[in-house]
Coordinates of C-alpha atoms in Angstrom, one line a residue:
Chain H
M25 CA 103.1 44.2 152.9
S26 CA 99.9 42.7 154.1
Q27 CA 98.6 42.5 150.6
E28 CA 101.6 40.5 149.5
T29 CA 101.0 37.9 152.2
T30 CA 97.4 37.4 151.3
E31 CA 98.4 36.9 147.6
T32 CA 101.0 34.3 148.5
T33 CA 98.5 32.4 150.7
E34 CA 95.9 32.5 147.8
E35 CA 98.5 31.1 145.5
E36 CA 99.4 28.5 147.9
T37 CA 95.9 27.3 148.4
L38 CA 95.4 27.3 144.6
S39 CA 98.5 25.2 144.0
E40 CA 97.5 23.0 146.9
R41 CA 94.1 22.5 145.4
I42 CA 95.7 21.6 142.1
N43 CA 97.9 19.2 143.8
L44 CA 95.0 17.7 145.6
R45 CA 93.1 17.3 142.3
A46 CA 96.1 15.8 140.6
A47 CA 96.6 13.4 143.5
G48 CA 92.9 12.4 143.3
L49 CA 93.3 11.8 139.6
Y50 CA 96.3 9.7 139.9
A51 CA 94.8 7.7 142.8
T52 CA 91.8 7.0 140.6
L53 CA 94.0 5.9 137.7
V54 CA 96.1 3.6 139.9
G55 CA 92.9 2.1 141.4
L56 CA 91.7 1.4 137.8
V57 CA 95.0 -0.2 137.0
V58 CA 94.5 -2.5 140.0
F59 CA 90.9 -3.3 138.8
Y60 CA 92.0 -4.1 135.3
L61 CA 95.1 -6.1 136.2
I62 CA 94.0 -8.0 139.3
P63 CA 92.2 -10.9 137.6
I64 CA 95.3 -11.5 135.5
Q65 CA 97.7 -11.0 138.4
S66 CA 95.7 -13.4 140.5
G67 CA 95.8 -15.9 137.7
I68 CA 99.6 -15.6 137.5
V69 CA 100.2 -16.2 141.2
T70 CA 97.6 -19.0 141.4
S71 CA 99.2 -20.8 138.5
I72 CA 102.4 -21.3 140.6
K73 CA 100.7 -22.6 143.7
S74 CA 100.3 -26.1 144.9
S75 CA 96.9 -27.3 145.9
R76 CA 97.7 -26.5 149.5
G77 CA 99.1 -23.2 148.6
V78 CA 95.8 -22.3 146.7
R79 CA 93.7 -23.3 149.8
E80 CA 95.7 -21.6 152.4
T81 CA 97.3 -18.4 150.9
L82 CA 95.6 -15.2 149.8
P83 CA 94.3 -15.4 146.2
F84 CA 96.2 -12.3 145.0
A85 CA 99.4 -13.0 147.0
P86 CA 102.4 -14.9 145.7
P87 CA 103.3 -18.2 147.4
A88 CA 106.3 -16.7 149.3
W89 CA 107.2 -15.1 152.5
P90 CA 105.7 -12.9 154.0
F91 CA 102.4 -13.8 152.3
I92 CA 102.1 -17.4 153.4
P93 CA 100.5 -18.3 156.8
E94 CA 102.4 -20.0 159.6
G95 CA 102.8 -23.8 159.3
L96 CA 103.2 -23.6 155.5
S97 CA 106.6 -23.2 153.8
T98 CA 107.3 -21.6 150.5
A99 CA 108.5 -24.9 149.2
E100 CA 105.1 -26.4 150.1
A101 CA 103.1 -23.6 148.5
F102 CA 105.1 -23.1 145.3
T103 CA 105.2 -25.3 142.3
V104 CA 105.8 -25.1 138.6
E105 CA 104.2 -28.5 138.0
K106 CA 101.0 -27.0 136.7
W107 CA 102.8 -25.0 134.0
V108 CA 104.6 -28.2 132.9
F109 CA 101.4 -30.1 132.7
A110 CA 99.5 -27.3 131.0
F111 CA 102.2 -26.9 128.5
D112 CA 102.2 -30.6 127.7
A113 CA 98.4 -30.5 127.2
L114 CA 98.4 -27.4 125.1
A115 CA 101.4 -27.8 122.9
V116 CA 99.5 -29.6 120.1
G117 CA 96.7 -27.0 120.3
M118 CA 99.2 -24.1 120.2
V119 CA 100.7 -25.6 117.0
N120 CA 97.3 -26.2 115.5
S121 CA 96.1 -22.7 116.3
L122 CA 99.2 -21.2 114.7
L123 CA 98.7 -23.4 111.6
F124 CA 95.3 -21.9 110.9
T125 CA 95.7 -18.4 112.4
I126 CA 98.7 -17.3 110.4
P127 CA 97.5 -18.4 106.9
A128 CA 94.0 -17.1 107.6
T129 CA 95.4 -13.8 108.9
I130 CA 97.5 -13.3 105.7
L131 CA 94.7 -14.3 103.4
C132 CA 92.2 -12.0 105.2
A133 CA 94.6 -9.1 104.8
I134 CA 95.3 -9.7 101.1
F135 CA 91.7 -10.2 100.2
G136 CA 90.7 -7.2 102.4
S137 CA 93.1 -4.9 100.7
M138 CA 92.2 -6.1 97.2
A139 CA 88.4 -5.7 97.8
A140 CA 88.8 -2.3 99.4
Y141 CA 90.9 -1.2 96.5
G142 CA 88.3 -2.4 94.0
L143 CA 85.6 -0.7 95.9
T144 CA 87.2 2.6 96.7
L145 CA 89.9 3.7 94.3
V146 CA 88.0 2.5 91.2
K147 CA 84.6 4.1 90.9
W148 CA 81.5 2.4 89.5
R149 CA 77.8 2.5 90.1
G150 CA 76.4 0.2 92.8
Q151 CA 79.7 -0.2 94.7
I152 CA 78.1 1.2 97.8
A153 CA 75.6 -1.7 97.8
V154 CA 78.4 -4.2 97.5
F155 CA 80.4 -2.5 100.2
A156 CA 77.4 -2.4 102.5
L157 CA 77.1 -6.2 102.1
F158 CA 80.7 -6.6 103.1
I159 CA 80.3 -4.3 106.1
A160 CA 77.1 -6.1 107.3
G161 CA 79.1 -9.3 107.3
I162 CA 81.1 -7.9 110.2
F163 CA 78.0 -7.9 112.4
V164 CA 76.6 -11.3 111.6
P165 CA 76.5 -13.3 114.9
Y166 CA 78.3 -16.6 114.4
Q167 CA 75.4 -18.5 115.9
A168 CA 73.4 -17.7 112.8
V169 CA 75.7 -19.8 110.6
I170 CA 77.3 -22.5 112.6
V171 CA 74.7 -25.2 111.8
P172 CA 75.0 -24.8 108.0
L173 CA 78.8 -24.5 108.5
F174 CA 78.8 -27.8 110.4
E175 CA 76.7 -29.4 107.7
F176 CA 78.8 -28.0 104.9
W177 CA 82.1 -29.2 106.2
N178 CA 80.9 -32.5 107.5
Q179 CA 78.4 -33.6 105.0
Y180 CA 79.1 -31.9 101.7
A181 CA 82.7 -30.6 101.4
M182 CA 84.4 -33.4 103.4
L183 CA 87.9 -32.2 102.7
D184 CA 89.5 -35.1 104.6
Y185 CA 88.0 -37.5 102.1
R186 CA 88.1 -35.4 98.9
L187 CA 91.8 -34.5 99.4
G188 CA 92.6 -38.1 100.5
L189 CA 95.7 -38.4 98.3
L190 CA 97.3 -35.4 100.0
W191 CA 97.5 -37.0 103.4
D192 CA 100.0 -39.6 102.1
L193 CA 102.5 -36.8 101.6
P194 CA 105.2 -36.4 104.2
L195 CA 104.3 -33.9 107.0
L196 CA 100.7 -33.9 106.1
S197 CA 98.0 -36.0 107.9
E198 CA 94.3 -36.2 107.9
H199 CA 93.7 -33.7 110.6
H200 CA 95.1 -31.0 108.4
A201 CA 91.9 -31.2 106.5
T202 CA 90.2 -29.7 109.5
I203 CA 92.9 -27.0 109.7
L204 CA 92.3 -26.2 106.1
E205 CA 88.6 -25.9 106.8
L206 CA 89.3 -23.5 109.7
I207 CA 91.6 -21.4 107.4
I208 CA 88.9 -21.1 104.8
T209 CA 86.2 -20.3 107.3
H210 CA 88.2 -17.7 109.3
T211 CA 89.3 -16.1 106.0
A212 CA 85.7 -15.7 104.9
Y213 CA 84.7 -14.2 108.2
G214 CA 87.8 -12.0 108.5
I215 CA 87.4 -10.4 105.1
P216 CA 84.6 -7.9 106.0
I217 CA 86.5 -6.2 108.9
C218 CA 89.7 -6.1 106.8
V219 CA 87.8 -4.5 103.9
L220 CA 86.5 -1.8 106.3
L221 CA 90.0 -1.2 107.8
F222 CA 91.7 -0.9 104.4
R223 CA 88.9 1.2 102.9
S224 CA 89.2 3.8 105.7
Q225 CA 92.8 4.2 104.6
Y226 CA 92.2 4.2 100.9
K227 CA 89.5 6.8 101.2
T228 CA 92.1 9.3 102.4
M229 CA 94.6 8.4 99.7
S230 CA 95.5 11.1 97.2
W231 CA 93.4 11.0 94.1
E232 CA 95.8 13.1 92.0
M233 CA 98.5 10.5 92.1
I234 CA 96.2 7.7 91.0
E235 CA 94.6 9.9 88.3
A236 CA 98.0 10.8 87.0
A237 CA 99.1 7.2 86.9
R238 CA 95.9 6.4 85.0
L239 CA 96.5 9.2 82.5
D240 CA 100.0 7.8 82.0
G241 CA 98.3 4.5 80.9
A242 CA 98.9 2.4 84.0
S243 CA 96.5 -0.5 84.4
I244 CA 94.4 -1.0 87.5
W245 CA 96.7 -3.9 88.5
R246 CA 99.8 -1.7 88.0
I247 CA 98.4 1.1 90.1
Y248 CA 97.6 -1.4 92.8
R249 CA 101.0 -3.0 92.8
R250 CA 103.1 0.1 92.4
I251 CA 101.2 2.8 94.3
V252 CA 98.5 1.4 96.6
L253 CA 100.3 -1.6 98.0
P254 CA 103.5 0.2 99.1
L255 CA 101.4 2.9 100.7
S256 CA 99.2 0.4 102.6
I257 CA 102.0 -1.4 104.4
P258 CA 101.3 0.4 107.7
M259 CA 97.7 -0.7 107.4
F260 CA 98.7 -4.2 106.7
A261 CA 100.6 -4.2 110.0
V262 CA 97.4 -3.0 111.8
V263 CA 95.3 -5.6 110.1
F264 CA 97.8 -8.4 110.8
I265 CA 97.9 -7.6 114.4
F266 CA 94.2 -7.2 114.9
Q267 CA 93.2 -10.2 112.8
F268 CA 95.8 -12.5 114.3
T269 CA 94.4 -11.7 117.8
Q270 CA 90.8 -12.2 116.6
I271 CA 91.4 -15.6 114.9
W272 CA 93.6 -16.9 117.7
N273 CA 91.0 -16.0 120.3
E274 CA 88.0 -17.4 118.4
F275 CA 86.2 -20.3 120.0
L276 CA 82.9 -21.1 118.4
F277 CA 84.2 -22.1 115.0
S278 CA 86.7 -24.4 116.7
L279 CA 84.0 -26.0 118.7
T280 CA 81.8 -26.5 115.7
I281 CA 84.3 -27.5 113.0
I282 CA 86.7 -29.5 115.2
G283 CA 84.1 -30.7 117.6
S284 CA 86.1 -32.6 120.2
V285 CA 88.9 -31.6 122.6
N286 CA 90.6 -34.9 121.8
D287 CA 90.7 -34.3 118.0
P288 CA 94.3 -34.0 116.7
A289 CA 93.3 -30.7 115.1
A290 CA 92.0 -29.2 118.4
S291 CA 92.9 -25.5 118.8
A292 CA 94.4 -24.0 121.9
T293 CA 91.2 -22.3 123.0
L294 CA 89.3 -25.6 122.6
I295 CA 91.8 -27.6 124.6
L296 CA 91.8 -24.9 127.3
S297 CA 88.0 -25.1 127.6
G298 CA 88.3 -28.7 128.7
L299 CA 91.5 -28.5 130.7
G300 CA 91.6 -29.6 134.3
Q301 CA 87.9 -30.5 134.4
A302 CA 87.3 -33.3 136.9
L303 CA 84.4 -34.6 138.9
E304 CA 85.9 -33.5 142.1
G305 CA 86.1 -29.9 141.0
V306 CA 88.2 -27.6 138.8
D307 CA 91.9 -27.6 139.0
Y308 CA 92.3 -23.8 139.2
P309 CA 96.1 -23.6 139.1
L310 CA 96.2 -25.8 136.0
R311 CA 93.4 -23.7 134.4
M312 CA 95.3 -20.5 135.1
A313 CA 98.6 -21.9 133.7
G314 CA 96.7 -23.0 130.7
A315 CA 94.9 -19.7 130.3
L316 CA 98.2 -17.8 130.5
I317 CA 99.9 -20.1 128.0
T318 CA 97.0 -19.8 125.6
A319 CA 97.0 -16.0 125.9
L320 CA 100.8 -15.7 125.4
P321 CA 100.9 -15.2 121.6
T322 CA 98.2 -12.5 121.7
L323 CA 99.6 -10.9 124.8
L324 CA 103.0 -10.7 123.1
V325 CA 101.5 -9.1 120.0
Y326 CA 99.5 -6.8 122.2
V327 CA 102.4 -5.6 124.4
L328 CA 104.8 -5.2 121.5
F329 CA 102.4 -3.4 119.1
A330 CA 100.0 -1.8 121.6
D331 CA 99.5 1.4 119.4
K332 CA 98.9 -0.6 116.2
F333 CA 96.4 -2.8 118.0
A334 CA 94.5 0.2 119.4
E335 CA 94.5 1.7 115.8
G336 CA 92.9 -1.5 114.6
V337 CA 90.2 -1.4 117.3
Q338 CA 89.0 2.1 116.2
V339 CA 86.8 1.0 113.4
Chain C
M19 CA 84.5 -14.6 84.5
K20 CA 87.6 -15.0 82.4
R21 CA 85.9 -17.2 79.9
L22 CA 83.2 -14.7 79.5
I23 CA 85.7 -12.0 78.9
D24 CA 87.5 -14.2 76.3
L25 CA 84.2 -14.9 74.6
L26 CA 83.4 -11.2 74.4
R27 CA 87.0 -10.5 73.1
S28 CA 86.6 -13.0 70.3
R29 CA 83.3 -11.5 69.4
T30 CA 84.8 -8.1 69.1
K31 CA 87.4 -9.5 66.7
E32 CA 84.7 -10.8 64.5
I33 CA 82.9 -7.6 64.5
R34 CA 86.1 -5.7 63.7
T35 CA 86.2 -7.2 60.2
D36 CA 82.6 -6.1 59.7
G37 CA 82.6 -2.4 59.0
G38 CA 79.0 -1.9 59.7
A39 CA 79.1 -2.8 63.4
V40 CA 81.6 -0.3 64.7
R41 CA 79.2 1.0 67.2
E42 CA 78.5 -2.4 68.8
R43 CA 82.2 -3.2 68.9
S44 CA 82.9 -0.1 70.8
R45 CA 80.1 -0.8 73.2
V46 CA 81.5 -4.2 74.1
R47 CA 85.0 -2.8 74.2
R48 CA 83.8 0.0 76.5
W49 CA 82.0 -2.4 78.8
L50 CA 85.2 -4.5 79.0
D51 CA 87.2 -1.4 79.8
S52 CA 84.7 -0.1 82.2
D53 CA 85.8 0.4 85.8
F54 CA 83.2 -2.2 86.9
V55 CA 84.7 -5.0 84.9
Q56 CA 88.3 -3.9 85.5
S57 CA 87.9 -3.8 89.2
A58 CA 86.0 -7.1 89.5
P59 CA 89.0 -9.3 89.8
F60 CA 89.9 -7.3 93.0
W61 CA 86.6 -7.4 94.9
L62 CA 84.7 -10.3 93.3
P63 CA 86.8 -13.3 94.7
P64 CA 86.7 -12.0 98.3
F65 CA 83.0 -11.1 97.8
L66 CA 82.1 -14.6 96.6
L67 CA 84.1 -16.3 99.4
M68 CA 82.5 -14.1 102.1
G69 CA 79.1 -14.2 100.5
F70 CA 79.1 -18.0 100.4
F71 CA 80.0 -18.4 104.0
V72 CA 78.0 -15.6 105.4
Y73 CA 74.9 -14.9 103.2
A74 CA 74.4 -18.3 101.7
A75 CA 74.9 -19.8 105.1
I76 CA 72.3 -17.6 106.6
G77 CA 69.9 -18.5 103.8
W78 CA 70.6 -22.2 104.4
N79 CA 70.1 -21.7 108.1
L80 CA 66.7 -20.1 107.4
L81 CA 65.7 -23.0 105.3
L82 CA 66.9 -25.5 107.9
S83 CA 64.8 -23.7 110.6
L84 CA 61.7 -24.4 108.5
T85 CA 62.3 -28.2 108.5
S86 CA 62.1 -30.6 111.3
Y87 CA 65.7 -31.8 110.9
S88 CA 67.1 -33.5 114.0
G89 CA 70.6 -34.4 112.8
F90 CA 70.0 -37.8 111.2
G91 CA 70.3 -38.3 107.5
E92 CA 69.3 -35.5 105.1
P93 CA 67.0 -32.7 106.1
D94 CA 63.7 -32.9 104.4
Y95 CA 63.2 -29.7 102.5
S96 CA 59.9 -30.8 100.9
S97 CA 57.7 -29.8 103.8
L98 CA 58.5 -26.5 105.2
S99 CA 56.7 -25.0 108.2
L100 CA 57.0 -22.4 110.8
G101 CA 56.6 -25.1 113.5
N102 CA 59.9 -24.4 115.1
Y103 CA 59.0 -20.7 115.5
W104 CA 55.7 -21.5 117.1
A105 CA 57.4 -24.0 119.4
M106 CA 59.5 -21.2 120.9
F107 CA 56.4 -19.6 122.4
D108 CA 55.7 -22.8 124.4
D109 CA 59.3 -23.2 125.5
P110 CA 59.7 -21.7 129.0
G111 CA 63.5 -21.8 128.6
M112 CA 63.1 -19.6 125.6
W113 CA 61.5 -16.8 127.6
A114 CA 64.1 -16.9 130.2
A115 CA 66.9 -16.9 127.6
T116 CA 65.3 -14.0 125.8
R117 CA 64.9 -12.0 129.0
N118 CA 68.5 -12.7 130.0
T119 CA 69.8 -11.8 126.6
L120 CA 68.0 -8.4 126.6
V121 CA 69.2 -7.7 130.2
L122 CA 72.7 -8.6 129.2
L123 CA 72.5 -6.5 126.0
I124 CA 71.3 -3.4 127.7
V125 CA 73.2 -3.4 131.0
F126 CA 76.4 -4.5 129.4
T127 CA 76.2 -1.9 126.6
V128 CA 75.2 1.0 128.9
A129 CA 77.8 0.1 131.5
C130 CA 80.6 -0.2 128.9
L131 CA 79.6 3.1 127.3
A132 CA 79.5 4.9 130.7
I133 CA 82.8 3.5 132.1
G134 CA 84.5 3.8 128.7
L135 CA 83.6 7.5 128.6
A136 CA 84.8 8.1 132.1
L137 CA 88.1 6.4 131.3
A138 CA 88.5 8.3 128.1
L139 CA 87.8 11.7 129.8
L140 CA 90.4 10.8 132.5
L141 CA 93.0 9.9 130.0
D142 CA 92.3 12.7 127.5
R143 CA 94.6 15.2 129.2
E144 CA 98.2 15.8 130.0
I145 CA 99.0 12.9 132.4
R146 CA 102.1 10.9 132.9
F147 CA 102.2 7.4 131.5
G148 CA 99.0 8.1 129.5
R149 CA 99.9 5.6 126.8
T150 CA 100.8 2.9 129.4
L151 CA 97.6 3.4 131.2
R152 CA 95.6 3.1 128.0
T153 CA 97.4 -0.1 127.2
I154 CA 96.6 -1.5 130.6
Y155 CA 92.9 -0.6 130.4
L156 CA 92.6 -2.2 126.9
L157 CA 94.6 -5.3 127.9
P158 CA 91.6 -7.5 128.7
F159 CA 90.2 -6.9 125.2
A160 CA 93.2 -8.7 123.7
L161 CA 92.4 -11.9 125.6
S162 CA 90.1 -14.7 124.5
F163 CA 86.7 -15.1 126.2
I164 CA 87.9 -18.6 127.1
V165 CA 90.9 -17.1 128.9
T166 CA 89.1 -14.4 130.7
A167 CA 86.4 -16.8 131.8
Q168 CA 89.2 -18.8 133.6
F169 CA 90.3 -15.7 135.5
W170 CA 86.8 -14.7 136.5
R171 CA 85.8 -18.1 137.7
W172 CA 88.7 -17.9 140.1
M173 CA 87.8 -14.3 141.0
Y174 CA 84.2 -15.4 141.8
N175 CA 85.2 -18.6 143.7
V176 CA 83.1 -19.0 146.8
N177 CA 85.9 -20.0 149.2
N178 CA 89.1 -18.4 147.8
G179 CA 87.9 -15.8 145.4
I180 CA 89.1 -12.2 145.5
V181 CA 85.6 -10.8 145.0
N182 CA 84.4 -12.5 148.2
Q183 CA 87.6 -11.4 150.1
F184 CA 86.9 -7.9 148.9
V185 CA 83.3 -7.7 150.0
G186 CA 84.3 -9.5 153.2
V187 CA 86.2 -6.4 154.1
F188 CA 82.9 -4.6 154.3
G189 CA 81.4 -7.4 156.4
L190 CA 79.4 -8.9 153.5
G191 CA 79.2 -12.3 152.0
P192 CA 80.5 -14.8 151.1
Y193 CA 78.2 -14.9 148.0
N194 CA 78.0 -17.7 145.5
W195 CA 78.5 -15.3 142.6
L196 CA 78.3 -17.9 139.8
G197 CA 75.9 -20.3 141.6
D198 CA 73.2 -18.1 142.8
P199 CA 70.5 -17.6 140.1
R200 CA 69.9 -14.0 141.3
L201 CA 73.5 -13.0 141.1
V202 CA 74.9 -15.0 138.2
L203 CA 73.8 -12.7 135.4
G204 CA 75.2 -9.7 137.2
S205 CA 78.5 -11.4 137.8
V206 CA 78.8 -12.4 134.1
I207 CA 78.0 -8.8 133.0
F208 CA 80.5 -7.4 135.4
A209 CA 83.3 -9.6 134.0
L210 CA 82.3 -8.7 130.5
V211 CA 82.4 -5.0 131.3
W212 CA 85.8 -5.5 132.7
Q213 CA 86.9 -7.0 129.4
F214 CA 85.3 -4.5 127.0
S215 CA 85.2 -1.1 128.7
G216 CA 88.8 -0.6 127.5
Y217 CA 87.4 -1.0 123.9
T218 CA 84.8 1.8 124.4
M219 CA 87.5 3.9 125.9
V220 CA 89.7 3.7 122.8
I221 CA 86.8 4.6 120.6
Y222 CA 86.0 7.6 122.7
L223 CA 89.6 8.7 122.9
A224 CA 89.9 8.7 119.1
A225 CA 86.8 10.8 118.9
L226 CA 87.9 13.2 121.6
R227 CA 91.2 13.8 119.8
S228 CA 89.4 14.6 116.6
I229 CA 87.5 17.5 118.3
P230 CA 89.3 20.7 117.2
S231 CA 91.0 22.4 120.2
D232 CA 89.5 25.8 119.4
Q233 CA 86.1 24.5 120.5
Y234 CA 87.5 24.0 124.0
E235 CA 88.9 27.5 123.8
A236 CA 85.7 29.1 122.6
A237 CA 83.8 27.4 125.4
R238 CA 86.3 28.6 127.9
V239 CA 86.1 32.2 126.5
D240 CA 82.3 32.0 126.9
G241 CA 82.9 31.4 130.6
A242 CA 81.6 27.9 130.7
N243 CA 83.0 25.9 133.6
T244 CA 84.6 22.5 133.1
L245 CA 81.5 20.4 133.8
R246 CA 79.3 22.6 131.6
M247 CA 81.9 22.5 128.8
Y248 CA 82.0 18.7 128.8
W249 CA 78.2 18.4 129.0
R250 CA 77.4 21.0 126.4
V251 CA 80.4 21.0 124.0
I252 CA 82.4 17.8 124.2
I253 CA 79.9 15.0 124.9
P254 CA 77.4 15.9 122.2
Q255 CA 80.2 15.5 119.7
L256 CA 80.9 12.0 120.8
R257 CA 77.5 10.8 119.6
P258 CA 78.8 9.1 116.4
A259 CA 81.5 7.3 118.4
M260 CA 78.9 6.3 120.9
V261 CA 76.6 4.9 118.2
S262 CA 79.3 2.8 116.5
A263 CA 80.7 1.6 119.8
S264 CA 77.3 0.5 121.0
V265 CA 76.6 -1.4 117.8
V266 CA 79.8 -3.4 118.3
L267 CA 79.1 -3.9 122.0
V268 CA 75.6 -5.3 121.3
L269 CA 77.2 -7.8 119.0
F270 CA 79.8 -8.8 121.6
A271 CA 77.0 -9.3 124.0
L272 CA 75.1 -11.5 121.6
K273 CA 78.2 -13.5 121.2
A274 CA 78.8 -13.9 125.0
F275 CA 78.4 -17.7 124.4
D276 CA 82.2 -18.4 124.6
F277 CA 82.4 -16.8 128.0
L278 CA 79.5 -18.7 129.4
Y279 CA 80.7 -22.0 127.8
A280 CA 84.0 -21.6 129.5
T281 CA 82.7 -20.4 132.8
F282 CA 80.2 -23.2 133.2
D283 CA 82.1 -26.0 131.4
G284 CA 79.7 -26.6 128.7
Y285 CA 76.5 -25.7 126.9
R286 CA 74.3 -25.3 130.0
P287 CA 75.0 -22.2 132.1
R288 CA 73.7 -22.2 135.7
R289 CA 70.1 -21.2 136.1
G290 CA 69.7 -17.5 135.6
A291 CA 72.5 -17.1 133.0
D292 CA 71.1 -18.9 130.0
I293 CA 71.1 -16.6 126.9
L294 CA 69.8 -17.2 123.4
A295 CA 73.3 -17.9 122.1
T296 CA 74.0 -20.7 124.6
K297 CA 70.5 -22.1 124.2
M298 CA 70.9 -22.2 120.4
V299 CA 74.2 -24.1 120.6
R300 CA 72.8 -26.5 123.2
E301 CA 69.7 -27.3 121.2
A302 CA 71.7 -27.9 118.0
F303 CA 74.9 -29.6 119.1
Q304 CA 74.0 -31.2 122.4
R305 CA 70.3 -32.2 122.0
S306 CA 70.5 -32.6 118.2
E307 CA 67.5 -30.4 117.7
W308 CA 69.1 -28.9 114.6
A309 CA 66.1 -27.3 113.1
Y310 CA 65.0 -25.8 116.4
G311 CA 68.5 -24.5 117.0
S312 CA 68.5 -22.9 113.6
A313 CA 65.2 -21.2 114.4
I314 CA 66.8 -19.7 117.5
A315 CA 69.8 -18.7 115.5
I316 CA 67.5 -16.9 113.0
T317 CA 65.9 -15.1 116.0
L318 CA 69.3 -14.0 117.1
F319 CA 70.2 -12.9 113.6
V320 CA 67.0 -10.8 113.4
M321 CA 67.8 -9.2 116.7
S322 CA 71.3 -8.2 115.5
L323 CA 69.7 -7.1 112.2
A324 CA 67.5 -4.7 114.1
V325 CA 70.7 -3.1 115.4
I326 CA 72.8 -3.2 112.2
A327 CA 70.3 -2.1 109.6
P328 CA 69.5 1.3 111.1
Y329 CA 73.2 1.8 111.8
L330 CA 74.2 1.0 108.2
Y331 CA 71.4 3.1 106.8
N332 CA 72.5 6.0 109.0
Q333 CA 76.1 5.6 108.0
Y334 CA 75.0 5.5 104.3
K335 CA 73.0 8.7 104.7
R336 CA 76.0 10.5 106.3
G337 CA 78.1 9.4 103.4
N338 CA 80.4 7.3 105.6
L339 CA 80.0 4.2 103.6

C-alpha cells in the first residue's frame, strides 16, 4: 500500500518535470517567434499610423483602442494615406522589377539545368575544373565586378543606342534597354547557384536508365528532353522560387546599372531606398508601407512555397 | 563551334574517299562523338555568359585597379602601377573599414552559427507546429536587405523605437543605436543576425535529419546523457554543414552594403559602421575614384577568395564536387 503511493508520487513528479520542460520549450519557441516577427509586425502597424499616431502610440501597438493614449482618437491615429502614396511611388518599380526578375529567373533555371546536365550526366575529363569555376562564381562578391559592369553597359555595350530601332515599336521604350541589361546581368550571376542546385539532383539520378537509353541509341539531346527534363520539374520549382526571391531582392546591380531613383527603369528596391527621404527627417510610416509593398511578391512566394524555399536554401 | 564542327565534318567526307586515311577519319569522328564535344552545347553557352560577366569582369577590375582612372574619358592602360594599393596604407578610412569588416565578418558568422544551431536543436524534435515555426524563423531571410533595413531603422529609433522601449523596462537607455559610433556596428550586426540565423538553422536541420537514428540509440544505450550525447555524437557530425554555412555567411557579411546603404540613406554610413563594401562603392560611384574603388574591390575579392579557395579544395578532396 505504502509502496504504491510512493510510486504514484514518483510518476507524478516525473510527468510534472516533463510538463515543466515542455512548457519551458514552448515558452522559448514563442519568445523566438516574437523576436523574429516583431520588426515586421511593428512595420505593419506603423504603416497605418498618422504622424501623430506614430509619435504618441506605442511602436508595436495598433492605432486603435485600447492602445492609444487619452486625448487621441483612433480616427486621428489611423490612416491608409501612406499605403496609397507608397503604392503610387512604387507601382512603376514593381512593374520594372517583375519585367527583369521573371525572364532572368526563367533563363537562369534553363541555363542552370542544361549546364548541370552537361557536367554531370555526361562524363568527360576536366569537367570538375569547369564545374569548380561555376561554383566559385556563386561566391564572388558583387563589389568586385560592379565597376567593369558599369563601364561595360554604359560605355561599350550601350544597348539603348545599339538597339535604337527597337524602341520605335509599340509597347517598347528606351528604358527597356536597361531592363534588358539587368536581365542579362542577373542571368549571368544566377547561373552558378542554379548549376549547383540542379547538379545536386542530377547526381542522385539513376544511371541505369540513362545508360539504357544511350544503348538504345538515344542522343544526348533526346535523353535530356525525354528523361532528365521531366524528372527535374520539382527542382525547377525550387530554383524558380529561390532565384525569383534573390533577383527581386537584389539591390547593388540596380543601383549600378540603373543609377538613379528617378530613372524610368528603376526597380522596386531602388525606389524604396529613396522613398520618404526628406531634410526634416524620415517619413517612417511611408517607408514601412513601401517596404511591405516591395516585400509583397517575395513574401507571397515564401508563404505559399515555404518548403520548396527551404529546400533551395540548403545548398 | 558549329562552324568548326561543320568544317571537321566536311574534312571527314574528303577523307572517306581516300582509303589510306581510315584511321584519321575515325579519330576525327571519335572526337566529334566524344562526350566532351557532345555535351558542350549544354554547358558551354551558360559557361561563356557566366565567365564573361564574372571572370572577365574580375580581370578587367584588376586591370582598372592598376590605372589611375577617375571616371572621365578612357582609362589609360599604358601605364600600370600598384599606386592605388599603396594609397590604401595611407588612407585612415581604409584601416577603419577593414577593422569593421573583420569584426562584422567574425561576430556575425559566429553569432549566426551559434543561434542557428540552438534553433535547429530546439526544432529537431517532436513539437507541435514545427514546420510553422521553421517558416517563421526563416522568414526574414526571404526579405531584401533594403526592406529589413527599413524595419530596423524603426526598431532602433531613439524616441519611438521598440529596442529603446525594451531596454527602458530595465531602466536603461535611451541609446542612439545607429548614431553612436560605439554602438552602431553592434546594432547592424544584431539586425543582420536576426535576418540570417534562420538560414543557418535550415542548414543545420537538414544535417541533423541526415544523421541515422541508430546513432542516437547507440549513444543512449551507452548511457550517455542528453548533453553528452549532443556534444559527443551529434554536434561533431554537423561540421560539414557548419563549414558550408559559414562560407555563405561570410559572403553575406561581405555584401552587407545593401543594408548599410538603406539604413544610412546613401554611401556613407555613420562613423563606426563603414565597411570595405560601402567604402568601395563610395569611392567609385560617389567620389569618382574609379581606380581606387576597383583596388578596394580587388582587396574584398581576395578576402572572399581566402574563404572560398580552401572550401572548394576541401569539397573537391571529399568528392563533393
